[in-house]
Short mmCIF file of C-alpha atoms in Angstrom, two decimals:
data_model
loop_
_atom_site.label_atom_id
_atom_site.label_comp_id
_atom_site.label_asym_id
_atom_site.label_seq_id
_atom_site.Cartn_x
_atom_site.Cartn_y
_atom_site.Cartn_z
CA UNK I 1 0.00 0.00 0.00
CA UNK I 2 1.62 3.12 -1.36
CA UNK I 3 1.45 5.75 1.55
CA UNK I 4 -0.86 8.67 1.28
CA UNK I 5 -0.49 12.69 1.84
CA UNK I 6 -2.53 15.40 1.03
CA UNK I 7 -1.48 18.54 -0.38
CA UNK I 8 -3.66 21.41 1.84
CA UNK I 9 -4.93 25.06 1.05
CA UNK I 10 -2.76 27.31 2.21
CA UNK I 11 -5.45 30.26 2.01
CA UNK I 12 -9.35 30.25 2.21
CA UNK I 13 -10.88 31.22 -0.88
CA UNK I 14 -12.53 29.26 -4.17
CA UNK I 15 -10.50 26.37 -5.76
CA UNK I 16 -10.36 26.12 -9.79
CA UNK I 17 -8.27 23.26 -11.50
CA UNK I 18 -7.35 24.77 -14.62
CA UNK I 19 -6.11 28.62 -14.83
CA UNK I 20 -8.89 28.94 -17.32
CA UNK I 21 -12.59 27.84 -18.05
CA UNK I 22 -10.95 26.65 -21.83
CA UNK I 23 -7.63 25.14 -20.42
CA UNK I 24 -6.98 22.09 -19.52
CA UNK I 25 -6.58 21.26 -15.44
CA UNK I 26 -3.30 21.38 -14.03
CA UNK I 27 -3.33 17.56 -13.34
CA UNK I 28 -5.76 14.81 -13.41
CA UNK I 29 -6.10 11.57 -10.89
CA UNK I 30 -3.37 9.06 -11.74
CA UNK I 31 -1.11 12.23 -13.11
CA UNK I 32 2.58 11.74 -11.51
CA UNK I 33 3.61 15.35 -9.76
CA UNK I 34 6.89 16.72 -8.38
CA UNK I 35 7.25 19.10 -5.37
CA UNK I 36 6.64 22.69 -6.65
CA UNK I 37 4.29 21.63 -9.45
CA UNK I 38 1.08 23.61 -9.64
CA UNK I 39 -2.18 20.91 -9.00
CA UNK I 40 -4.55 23.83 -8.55
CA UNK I 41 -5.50 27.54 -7.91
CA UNK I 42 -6.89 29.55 -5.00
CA UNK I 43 -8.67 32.76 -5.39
CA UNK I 44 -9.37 34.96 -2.70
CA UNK I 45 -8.88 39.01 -2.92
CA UNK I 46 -9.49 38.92 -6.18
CA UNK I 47 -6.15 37.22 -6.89
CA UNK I 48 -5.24 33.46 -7.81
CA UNK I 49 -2.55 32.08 -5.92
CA UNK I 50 -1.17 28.86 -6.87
CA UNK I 51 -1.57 25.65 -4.54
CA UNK I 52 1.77 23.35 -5.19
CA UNK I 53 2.42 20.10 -4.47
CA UNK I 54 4.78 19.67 -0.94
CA UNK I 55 5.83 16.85 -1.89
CA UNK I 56 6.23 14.19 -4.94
CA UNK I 57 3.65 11.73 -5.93
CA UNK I 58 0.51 10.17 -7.99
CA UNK I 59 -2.48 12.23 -7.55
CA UNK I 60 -4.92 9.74 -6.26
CA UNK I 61 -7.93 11.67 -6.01
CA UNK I 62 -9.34 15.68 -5.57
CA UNK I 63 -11.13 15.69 -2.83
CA UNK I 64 -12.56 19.76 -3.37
CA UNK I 65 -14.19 20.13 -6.51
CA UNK I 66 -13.21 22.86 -9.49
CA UNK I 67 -15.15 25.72 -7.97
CA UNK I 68 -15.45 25.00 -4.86
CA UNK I 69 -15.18 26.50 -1.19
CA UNK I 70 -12.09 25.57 0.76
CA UNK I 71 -10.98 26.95 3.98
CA UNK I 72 -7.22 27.34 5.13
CA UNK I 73 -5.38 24.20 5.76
CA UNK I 74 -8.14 22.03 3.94
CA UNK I 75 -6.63 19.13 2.11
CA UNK I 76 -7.56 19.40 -1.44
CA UNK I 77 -5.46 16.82 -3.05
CA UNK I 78 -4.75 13.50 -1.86
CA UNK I 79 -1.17 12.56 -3.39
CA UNK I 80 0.21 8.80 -3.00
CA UNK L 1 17.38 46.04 6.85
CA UNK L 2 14.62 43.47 6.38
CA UNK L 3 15.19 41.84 3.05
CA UNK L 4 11.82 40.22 1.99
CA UNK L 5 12.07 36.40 0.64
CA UNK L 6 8.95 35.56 0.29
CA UNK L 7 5.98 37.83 0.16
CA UNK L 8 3.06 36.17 0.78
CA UNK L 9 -0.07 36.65 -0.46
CA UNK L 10 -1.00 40.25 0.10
CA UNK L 11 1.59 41.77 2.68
CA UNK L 12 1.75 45.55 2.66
CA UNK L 13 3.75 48.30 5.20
CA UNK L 14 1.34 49.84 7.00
CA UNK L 15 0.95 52.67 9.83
CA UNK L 16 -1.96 54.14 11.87
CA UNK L 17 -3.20 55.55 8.79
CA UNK L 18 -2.74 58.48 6.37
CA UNK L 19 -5.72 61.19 7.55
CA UNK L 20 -6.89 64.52 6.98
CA UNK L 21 -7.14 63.80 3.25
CA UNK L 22 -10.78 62.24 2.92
CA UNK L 23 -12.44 64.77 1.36
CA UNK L 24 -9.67 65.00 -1.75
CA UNK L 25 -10.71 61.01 -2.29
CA UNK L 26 -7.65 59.89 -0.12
CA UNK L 27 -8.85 56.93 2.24
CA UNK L 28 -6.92 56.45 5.31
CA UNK L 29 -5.36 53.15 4.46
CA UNK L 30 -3.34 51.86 7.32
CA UNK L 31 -3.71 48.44 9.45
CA UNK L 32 -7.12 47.06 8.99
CA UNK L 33 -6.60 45.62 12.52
CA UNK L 34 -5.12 48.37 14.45
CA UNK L 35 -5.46 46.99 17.58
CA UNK L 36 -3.19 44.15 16.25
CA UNK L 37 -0.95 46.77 14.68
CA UNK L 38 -0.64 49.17 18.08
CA UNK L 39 0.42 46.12 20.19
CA UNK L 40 3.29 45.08 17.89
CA UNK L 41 4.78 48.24 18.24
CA UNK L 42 4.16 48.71 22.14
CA UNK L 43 5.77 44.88 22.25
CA UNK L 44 8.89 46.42 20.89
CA UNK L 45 8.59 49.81 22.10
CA UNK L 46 7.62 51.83 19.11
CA UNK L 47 5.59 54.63 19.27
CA UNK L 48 1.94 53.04 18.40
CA UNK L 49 2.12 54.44 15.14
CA UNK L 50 4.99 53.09 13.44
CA UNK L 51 5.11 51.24 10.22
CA UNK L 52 4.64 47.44 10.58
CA UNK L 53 4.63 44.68 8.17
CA UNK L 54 0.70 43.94 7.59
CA UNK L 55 0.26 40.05 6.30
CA UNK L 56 -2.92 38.50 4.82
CA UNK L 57 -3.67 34.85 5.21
CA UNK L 58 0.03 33.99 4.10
CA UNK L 59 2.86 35.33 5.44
CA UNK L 60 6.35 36.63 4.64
CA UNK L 61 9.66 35.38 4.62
CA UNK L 62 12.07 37.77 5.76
CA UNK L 63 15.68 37.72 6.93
CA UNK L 64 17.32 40.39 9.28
CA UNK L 65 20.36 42.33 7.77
CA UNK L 66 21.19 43.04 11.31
CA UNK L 67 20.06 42.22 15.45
CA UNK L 68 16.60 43.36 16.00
CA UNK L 69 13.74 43.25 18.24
CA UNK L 70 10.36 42.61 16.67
CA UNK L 71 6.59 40.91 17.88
CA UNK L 72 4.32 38.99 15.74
CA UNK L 73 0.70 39.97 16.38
CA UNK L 74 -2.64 39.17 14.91
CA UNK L 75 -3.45 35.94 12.96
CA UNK L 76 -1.52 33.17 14.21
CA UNK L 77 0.41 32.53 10.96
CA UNK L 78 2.79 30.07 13.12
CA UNK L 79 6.00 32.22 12.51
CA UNK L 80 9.40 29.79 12.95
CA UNK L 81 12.95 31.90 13.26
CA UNK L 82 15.26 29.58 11.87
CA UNK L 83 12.76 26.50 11.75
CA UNK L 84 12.37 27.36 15.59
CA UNK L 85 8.45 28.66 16.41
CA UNK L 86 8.39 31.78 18.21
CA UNK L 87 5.52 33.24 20.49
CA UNK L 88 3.27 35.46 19.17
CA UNK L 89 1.99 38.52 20.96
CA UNK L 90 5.93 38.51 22.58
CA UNK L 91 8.71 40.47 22.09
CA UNK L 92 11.64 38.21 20.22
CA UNK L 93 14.98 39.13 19.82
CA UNK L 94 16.32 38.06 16.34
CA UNK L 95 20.31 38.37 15.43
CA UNK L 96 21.80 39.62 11.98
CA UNK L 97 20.88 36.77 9.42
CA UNK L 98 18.12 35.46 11.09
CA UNK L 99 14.88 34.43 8.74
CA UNK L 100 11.54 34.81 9.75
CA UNK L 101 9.15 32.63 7.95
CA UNK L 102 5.40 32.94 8.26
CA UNK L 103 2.88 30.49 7.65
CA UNK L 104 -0.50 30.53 6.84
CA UNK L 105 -3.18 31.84 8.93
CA UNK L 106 -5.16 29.14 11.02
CA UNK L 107 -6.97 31.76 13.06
CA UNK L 108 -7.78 35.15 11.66
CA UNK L 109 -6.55 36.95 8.50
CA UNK L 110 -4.02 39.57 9.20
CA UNK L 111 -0.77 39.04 11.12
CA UNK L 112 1.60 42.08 11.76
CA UNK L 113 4.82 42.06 11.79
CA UNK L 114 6.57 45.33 14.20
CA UNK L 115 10.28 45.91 14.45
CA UNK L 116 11.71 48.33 16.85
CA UNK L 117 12.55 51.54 15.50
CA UNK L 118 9.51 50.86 12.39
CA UNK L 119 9.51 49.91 8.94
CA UNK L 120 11.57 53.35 7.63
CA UNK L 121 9.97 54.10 4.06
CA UNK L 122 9.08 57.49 3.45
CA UNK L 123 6.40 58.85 4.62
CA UNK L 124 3.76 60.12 1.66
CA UNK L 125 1.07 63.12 2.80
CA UNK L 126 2.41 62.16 6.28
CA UNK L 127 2.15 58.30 6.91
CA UNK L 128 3.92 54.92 5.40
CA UNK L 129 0.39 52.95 4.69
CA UNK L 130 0.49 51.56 1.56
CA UNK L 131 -2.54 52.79 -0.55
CA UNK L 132 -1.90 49.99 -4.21
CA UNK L 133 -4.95 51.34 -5.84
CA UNK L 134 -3.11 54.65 -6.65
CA UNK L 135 0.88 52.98 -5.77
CA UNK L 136 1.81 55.30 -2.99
CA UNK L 137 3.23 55.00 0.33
CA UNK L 138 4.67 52.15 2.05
CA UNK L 139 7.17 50.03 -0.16
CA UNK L 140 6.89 51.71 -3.69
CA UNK L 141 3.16 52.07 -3.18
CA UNK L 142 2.67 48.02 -3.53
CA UNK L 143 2.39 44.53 -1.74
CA UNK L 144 6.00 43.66 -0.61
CA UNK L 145 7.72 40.72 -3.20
CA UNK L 146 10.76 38.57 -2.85
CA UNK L 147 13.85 40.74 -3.07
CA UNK L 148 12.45 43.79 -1.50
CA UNK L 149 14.80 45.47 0.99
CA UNK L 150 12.79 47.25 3.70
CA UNK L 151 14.74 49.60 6.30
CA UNK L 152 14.31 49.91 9.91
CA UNK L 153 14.22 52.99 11.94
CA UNK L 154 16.58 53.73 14.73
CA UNK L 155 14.92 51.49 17.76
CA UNK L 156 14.91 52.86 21.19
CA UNK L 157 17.44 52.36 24.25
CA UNK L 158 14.23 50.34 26.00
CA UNK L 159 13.73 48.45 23.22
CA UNK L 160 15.99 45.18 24.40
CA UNK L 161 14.43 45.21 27.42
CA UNK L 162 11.08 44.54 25.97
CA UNK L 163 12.65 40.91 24.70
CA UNK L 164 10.60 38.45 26.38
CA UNK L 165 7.75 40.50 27.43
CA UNK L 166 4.21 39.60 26.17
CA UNK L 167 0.46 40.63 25.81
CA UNK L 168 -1.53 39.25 28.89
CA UNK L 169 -3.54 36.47 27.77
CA UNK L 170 -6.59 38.24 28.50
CA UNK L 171 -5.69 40.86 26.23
CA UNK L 172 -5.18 38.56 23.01
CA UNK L 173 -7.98 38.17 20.53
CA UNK L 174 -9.59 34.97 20.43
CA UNK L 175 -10.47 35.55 16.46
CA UNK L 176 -12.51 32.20 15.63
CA UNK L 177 -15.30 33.61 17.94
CA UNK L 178 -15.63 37.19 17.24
CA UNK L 179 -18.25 36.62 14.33
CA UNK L 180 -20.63 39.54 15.93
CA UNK L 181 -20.07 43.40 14.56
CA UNK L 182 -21.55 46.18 15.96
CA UNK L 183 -23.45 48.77 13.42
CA UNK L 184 -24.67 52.08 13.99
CA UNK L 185 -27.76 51.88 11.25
CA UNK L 186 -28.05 54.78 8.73
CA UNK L 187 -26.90 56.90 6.69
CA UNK L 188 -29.74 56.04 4.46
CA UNK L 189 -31.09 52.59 6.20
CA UNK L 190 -34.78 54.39 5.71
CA UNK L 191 -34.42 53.41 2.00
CA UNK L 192 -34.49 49.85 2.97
CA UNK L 193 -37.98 47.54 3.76
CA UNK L 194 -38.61 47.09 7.56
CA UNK L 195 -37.96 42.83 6.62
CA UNK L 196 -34.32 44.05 4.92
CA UNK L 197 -33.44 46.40 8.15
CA UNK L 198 -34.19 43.63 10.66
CA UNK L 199 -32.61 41.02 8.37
CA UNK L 200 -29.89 43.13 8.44
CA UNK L 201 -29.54 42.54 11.80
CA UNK L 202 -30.59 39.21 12.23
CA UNK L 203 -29.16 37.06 9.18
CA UNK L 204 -25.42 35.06 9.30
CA UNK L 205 -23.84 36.89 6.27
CA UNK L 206 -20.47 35.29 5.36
CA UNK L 207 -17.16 36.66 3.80
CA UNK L 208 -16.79 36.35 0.05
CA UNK L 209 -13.54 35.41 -1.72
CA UNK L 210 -13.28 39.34 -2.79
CA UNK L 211 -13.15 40.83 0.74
CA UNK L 212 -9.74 42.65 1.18
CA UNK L 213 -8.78 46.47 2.27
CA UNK L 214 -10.91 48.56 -0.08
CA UNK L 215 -14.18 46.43 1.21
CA UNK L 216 -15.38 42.96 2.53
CA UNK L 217 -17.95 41.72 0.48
CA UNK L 218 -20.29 39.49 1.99
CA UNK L 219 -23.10 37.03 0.66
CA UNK L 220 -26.26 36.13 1.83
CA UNK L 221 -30.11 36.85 1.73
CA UNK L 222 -31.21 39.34 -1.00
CA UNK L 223 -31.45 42.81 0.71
CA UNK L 224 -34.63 44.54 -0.62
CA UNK L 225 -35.29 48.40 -0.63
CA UNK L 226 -38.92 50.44 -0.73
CA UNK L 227 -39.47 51.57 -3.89
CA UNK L 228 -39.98 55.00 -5.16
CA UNK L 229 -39.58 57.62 -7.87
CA UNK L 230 -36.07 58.13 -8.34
CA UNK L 231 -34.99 61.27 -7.57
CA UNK L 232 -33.12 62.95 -10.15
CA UNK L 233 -29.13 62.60 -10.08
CA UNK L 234 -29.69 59.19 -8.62
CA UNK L 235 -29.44 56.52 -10.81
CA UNK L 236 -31.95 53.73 -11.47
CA UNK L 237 -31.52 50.93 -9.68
CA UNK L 238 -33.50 51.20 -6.00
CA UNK L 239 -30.01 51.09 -4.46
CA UNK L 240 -28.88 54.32 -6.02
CA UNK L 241 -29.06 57.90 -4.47
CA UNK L 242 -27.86 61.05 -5.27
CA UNK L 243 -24.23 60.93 -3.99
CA UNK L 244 -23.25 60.82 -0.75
CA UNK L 245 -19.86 60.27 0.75
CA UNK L 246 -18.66 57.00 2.34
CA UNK L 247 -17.91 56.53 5.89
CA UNK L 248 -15.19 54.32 6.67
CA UNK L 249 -16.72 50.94 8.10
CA UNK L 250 -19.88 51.99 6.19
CA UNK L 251 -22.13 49.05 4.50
CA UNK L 252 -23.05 50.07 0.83
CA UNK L 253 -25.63 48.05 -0.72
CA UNK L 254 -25.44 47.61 -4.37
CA UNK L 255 -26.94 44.11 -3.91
CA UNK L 256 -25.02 42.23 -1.34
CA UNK L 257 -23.79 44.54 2.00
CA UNK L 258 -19.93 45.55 0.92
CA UNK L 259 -18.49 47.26 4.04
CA UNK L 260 -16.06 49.40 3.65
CA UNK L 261 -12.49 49.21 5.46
CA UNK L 262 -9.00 51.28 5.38
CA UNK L 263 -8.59 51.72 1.82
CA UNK L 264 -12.17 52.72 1.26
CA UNK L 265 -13.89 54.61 -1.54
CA UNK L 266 -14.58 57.35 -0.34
CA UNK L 267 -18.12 58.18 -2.08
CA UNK L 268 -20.31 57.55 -4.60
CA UNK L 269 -24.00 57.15 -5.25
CA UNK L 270 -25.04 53.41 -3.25
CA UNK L 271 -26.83 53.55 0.12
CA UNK L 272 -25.04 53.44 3.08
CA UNK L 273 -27.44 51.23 5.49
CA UNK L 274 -25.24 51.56 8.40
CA UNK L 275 -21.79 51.67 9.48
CA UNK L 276 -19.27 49.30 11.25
CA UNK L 277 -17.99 50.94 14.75
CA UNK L 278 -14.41 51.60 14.57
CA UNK L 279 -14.00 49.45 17.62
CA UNK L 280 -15.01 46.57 15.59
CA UNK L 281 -13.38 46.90 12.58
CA UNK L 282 -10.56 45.14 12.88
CA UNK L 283 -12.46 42.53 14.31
CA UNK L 284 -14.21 42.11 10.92
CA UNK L 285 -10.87 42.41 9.39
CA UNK L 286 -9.73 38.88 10.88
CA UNK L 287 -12.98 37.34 9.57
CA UNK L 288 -11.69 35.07 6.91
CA UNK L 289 -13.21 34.28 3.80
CA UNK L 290 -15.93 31.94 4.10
CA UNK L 291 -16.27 33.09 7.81
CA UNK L 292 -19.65 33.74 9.52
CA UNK L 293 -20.46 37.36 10.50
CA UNK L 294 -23.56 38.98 12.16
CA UNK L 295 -24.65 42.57 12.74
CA UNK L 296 -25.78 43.71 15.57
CA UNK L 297 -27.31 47.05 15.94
CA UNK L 298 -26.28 49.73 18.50
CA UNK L 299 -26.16 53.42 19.26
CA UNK L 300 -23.64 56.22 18.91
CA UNK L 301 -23.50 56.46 22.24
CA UNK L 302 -22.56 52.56 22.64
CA UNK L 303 -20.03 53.28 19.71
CA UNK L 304 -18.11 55.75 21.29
CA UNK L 305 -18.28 54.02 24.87
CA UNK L 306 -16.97 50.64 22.57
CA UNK L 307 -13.92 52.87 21.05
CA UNK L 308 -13.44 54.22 24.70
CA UNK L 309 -12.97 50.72 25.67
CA UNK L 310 -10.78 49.53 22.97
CA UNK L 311 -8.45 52.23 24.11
CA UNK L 312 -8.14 51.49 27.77
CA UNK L 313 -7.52 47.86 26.88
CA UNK L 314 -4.03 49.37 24.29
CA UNK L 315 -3.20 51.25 27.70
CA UNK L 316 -3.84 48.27 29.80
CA UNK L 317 -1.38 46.27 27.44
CA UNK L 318 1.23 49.49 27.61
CA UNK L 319 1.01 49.60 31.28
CA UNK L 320 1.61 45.65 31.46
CA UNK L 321 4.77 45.58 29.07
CA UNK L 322 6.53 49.05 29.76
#
C-alpha cells in the first residue's frame, strides 16, 4: 500500500483546477507530480494564488471540486 | 534592513493611517486591525504608530540584515525563526541573518509584523500605509515581493528590554469567535424595507472570496429596498441615491452589503445602510473568507463608549509591558 499525503490550502478562498474555463486542469487523478508543481489555484482578494504540491507523488484523487469553497489548511489533493 | 524572501499573499507596510485627506478622495489606508498593529509596536517599544509589516492569510519570509527586536501579532500565521516557532503577541529578539518565515493563517486573517525603531519608508502626505490602488506610500506604493529590501528605523534604548515580554492572555484576541459586529444603522437605512433592516440585523452573512482592504464583500439573503420615484441625479436601480460620501466601516448596498475598510472609496452614489464601529473593525478584518459574521445594531452612544474601551484595553497592554 503506497502511503498517502494530502497537499492542503494554504489560504481560504474558491479552488479552480485549470487557470482557465478553456484550459486544460493542471493535473488529473493518476497524473505523476513533483514538489513545486502547480495541481490547482486559490482565489481569494481577487487574486489566484497557486496551490503546489509539498511533496512528490501520484495524484490519487481531488477531494474539493473545481469551484469550490475551501478553507485554510483544507486538504484538497490526496497525493500517494 | 529586512530583506523580503517571500511575500506572501497580500503583505503591505502599514501605519496608523494616512488622515486629513478624505475629502480630496484619499482613504486612510493603514492596518485594517489596528489593535493588532498598536500592540506590535508597544511589544517592541515603538511609538503606536509606526510602520509594521501587515500580512494577509500567508505570510512573509524575511531575513534580518542586522540584530533586531520585533513581535508577531494578529493571525496566528505560526512564525518559525530559523525553523524554531516563536511566540506570538511577545517580544523576540532576532540576530543579523536570522529568517523569519510565516505560515498561513489558522486563526484570523491579518498578522503584523513590528520591528523596533519601524519599517523606515518614506512617509507620503504624512504616513507609510500603503494605498496599491493609486501605488503610494509604504514600499513603492505596492504589496512587498521577494527581493524587497525594507529599512528599519533607529529602535529605542528600551527596546531590548522589551525581549521576552508579552500581551496578557486576556488581552489577546480569540479571532474564531468574534463573528458579531456592531453597526450604527443609517446613513440612508430608511431606503431599505422594515424585513431588509431587521434582516440586516438578524441574518449570518459570510465573507466572500473578494473581501480585502478597499471592502469585505459578503453574501447572503437578497437585501430589498422600498421603492420610489427616483430622484433625479440618482441613478436607477432602488439602491442608487444622489451621492453621498462614504464613511469608513460603512455598509453600501449595491446588492449584497460591501463594508467598507481602510482603503475605502470614499463616495459615490449606493446607500449606506449603516456603518461598522471603529472598535469593531478590525475585528471584521480577521474574519476570513468563508467566515460567519452577524450585525448587531447599536447606538452612537454605545459606539463611542466601545472605542473608549478599545483604548483602555491598548493602555492596559502598555502599562503591562513598559
Amino acid at each position: 500500500m503506497a502511503e498517502k499525503s494530502t497537499v492542503n490550502a494554504p489560504m481560504p478562498g474558491v479552488f479552480y483546477r485549470q487557470s482557465d474555463p478553456e484550459d486544460p486542469p493542471f493535473v488529473e487523478e493518476g497524473d505523476t507530480v513533483e514538489e513545486g508543481d502547480t495541481v490547482g489555484l486559490i482565489e481569494v482578494m481577487k487574486n489566484f494564488h497557486e496551490v503546489e504540491a509539498d511533496g512528490a507523488g501520484t495524484v490519487a484523487a481531488f477531494l474539493v471540486e473545481n469551484e469550490g469553497e475551501v478553507t485554510a489548511d483544507q486538504p484538497v489533493v490526496e497525493l500517494e | 534592513m529586512i530583506t523580503i524572501q517571500a511575500g506572501g499573499v497580500a503583505s503591505t507596510v502599514q501605519d496608523d493611517g494616512r488622515t486629513g485627506h478624505y475629502h480630496i478622495g484619499m482613504p486612510p489606508s493603514g492596518a485594517m486591525d489596528p489593535y493588532a498593529h498598536a500592540v506590535a509596536n508597544t511589544l517592541v517599544g515603538n511609538d503606536e504608530g509606526a510602520a509594521t509589516v501587515e500580512m494577509t492569510y500567508q505570510g512573509v519570509t524575511a531575513t534580518f540584515d542586522e540584530d533586531a527586536v520585533i513581535a508577531v501579532t494578529g493571525a496566528d500565521m505560526s512564525p518559525v525563526v530559523n525553523d524554531d516557532p516563536i511566540r506570538m503577541w511577545e517580544a523576540v529578539a532576532v540576530e543579523a541573518g536570522d529568517e523569519l518565515d510565516m505560515g498561513f493563517a489558522t486563526s484570523g486573517a491579518r498578522a503584523y509584523l513590528g520591528v523596533a525603531g519601524g519599517i523606515d519608508v518614506p512617509e507620503v502626505m504624512g504616513s507609510r500605509a500603503t494605498y496599491t490602488l493609486v501605488g503610494i506610500g509604504g514600499h513603492e506604493g505596492r504589496e512587498l515581493e521577494a527581493g524587497d529590501e525594507l529599512p528599519v528605523g533607529t529602535a529605542g534604548e528600551e527596546s531590548a528590554d522589551r525581549v521576552g515580554s508579552a500581551c496578557p492572555a486576556e488581552s489577546i484576541p480569540a479571532y474564531a469567535d468574534e463573528e458579531t459586529v456592531r453597526i450604527v444603522l443609517g446613513l440612508t437605512d430608511y431606503r431599505l424595507t422594515e424585513e431588509s433592516r431587521t434582516e440586516l440585523c438578524t441574518a449570518e452573512w459570510t465573507v466572500s472570496p473578494e473581501a480585502d482592504r478597499v471592502g469585505y464583500r459578503l453574501k447572503g439573503p437578497d437585501i430589498e429596498f422600498e421603492e420610489r420615484e427616483q430622484p433625479f441625479g440618482a441613478g436607477p436601480d432602488p439602491s442608487n441615491v444622489v451621492d453621498l460620501g462614504y464613511p469608513v466601516g460603512s455598509i453600501q448596498v449595491p446588492q449584497k452589503p460591501i463594508v467598507l475598510m481602510q482603503d475605502a472609496v470614499t463616495g459615490g452614489g449606493y446607500a449606506t445602510v449603516g456603518t461598522v464601529i471603529s472598535a469593531d473593525r478590525g475585528r471584521l478584518a480577521q474574519r476570513q473568507t468563508h467566515d460567519a459574521v452577524y450585525f448587531e445594531a447599536v447606538d452612537v452612544e454605545a459606539a463611542l463608549a466601545a472605542r473608549e474601551e478599545k483604548a483602555e484595553r491598548l493602555a492596559a497592554v502598555r502599562d503591562h509591558v513598559g
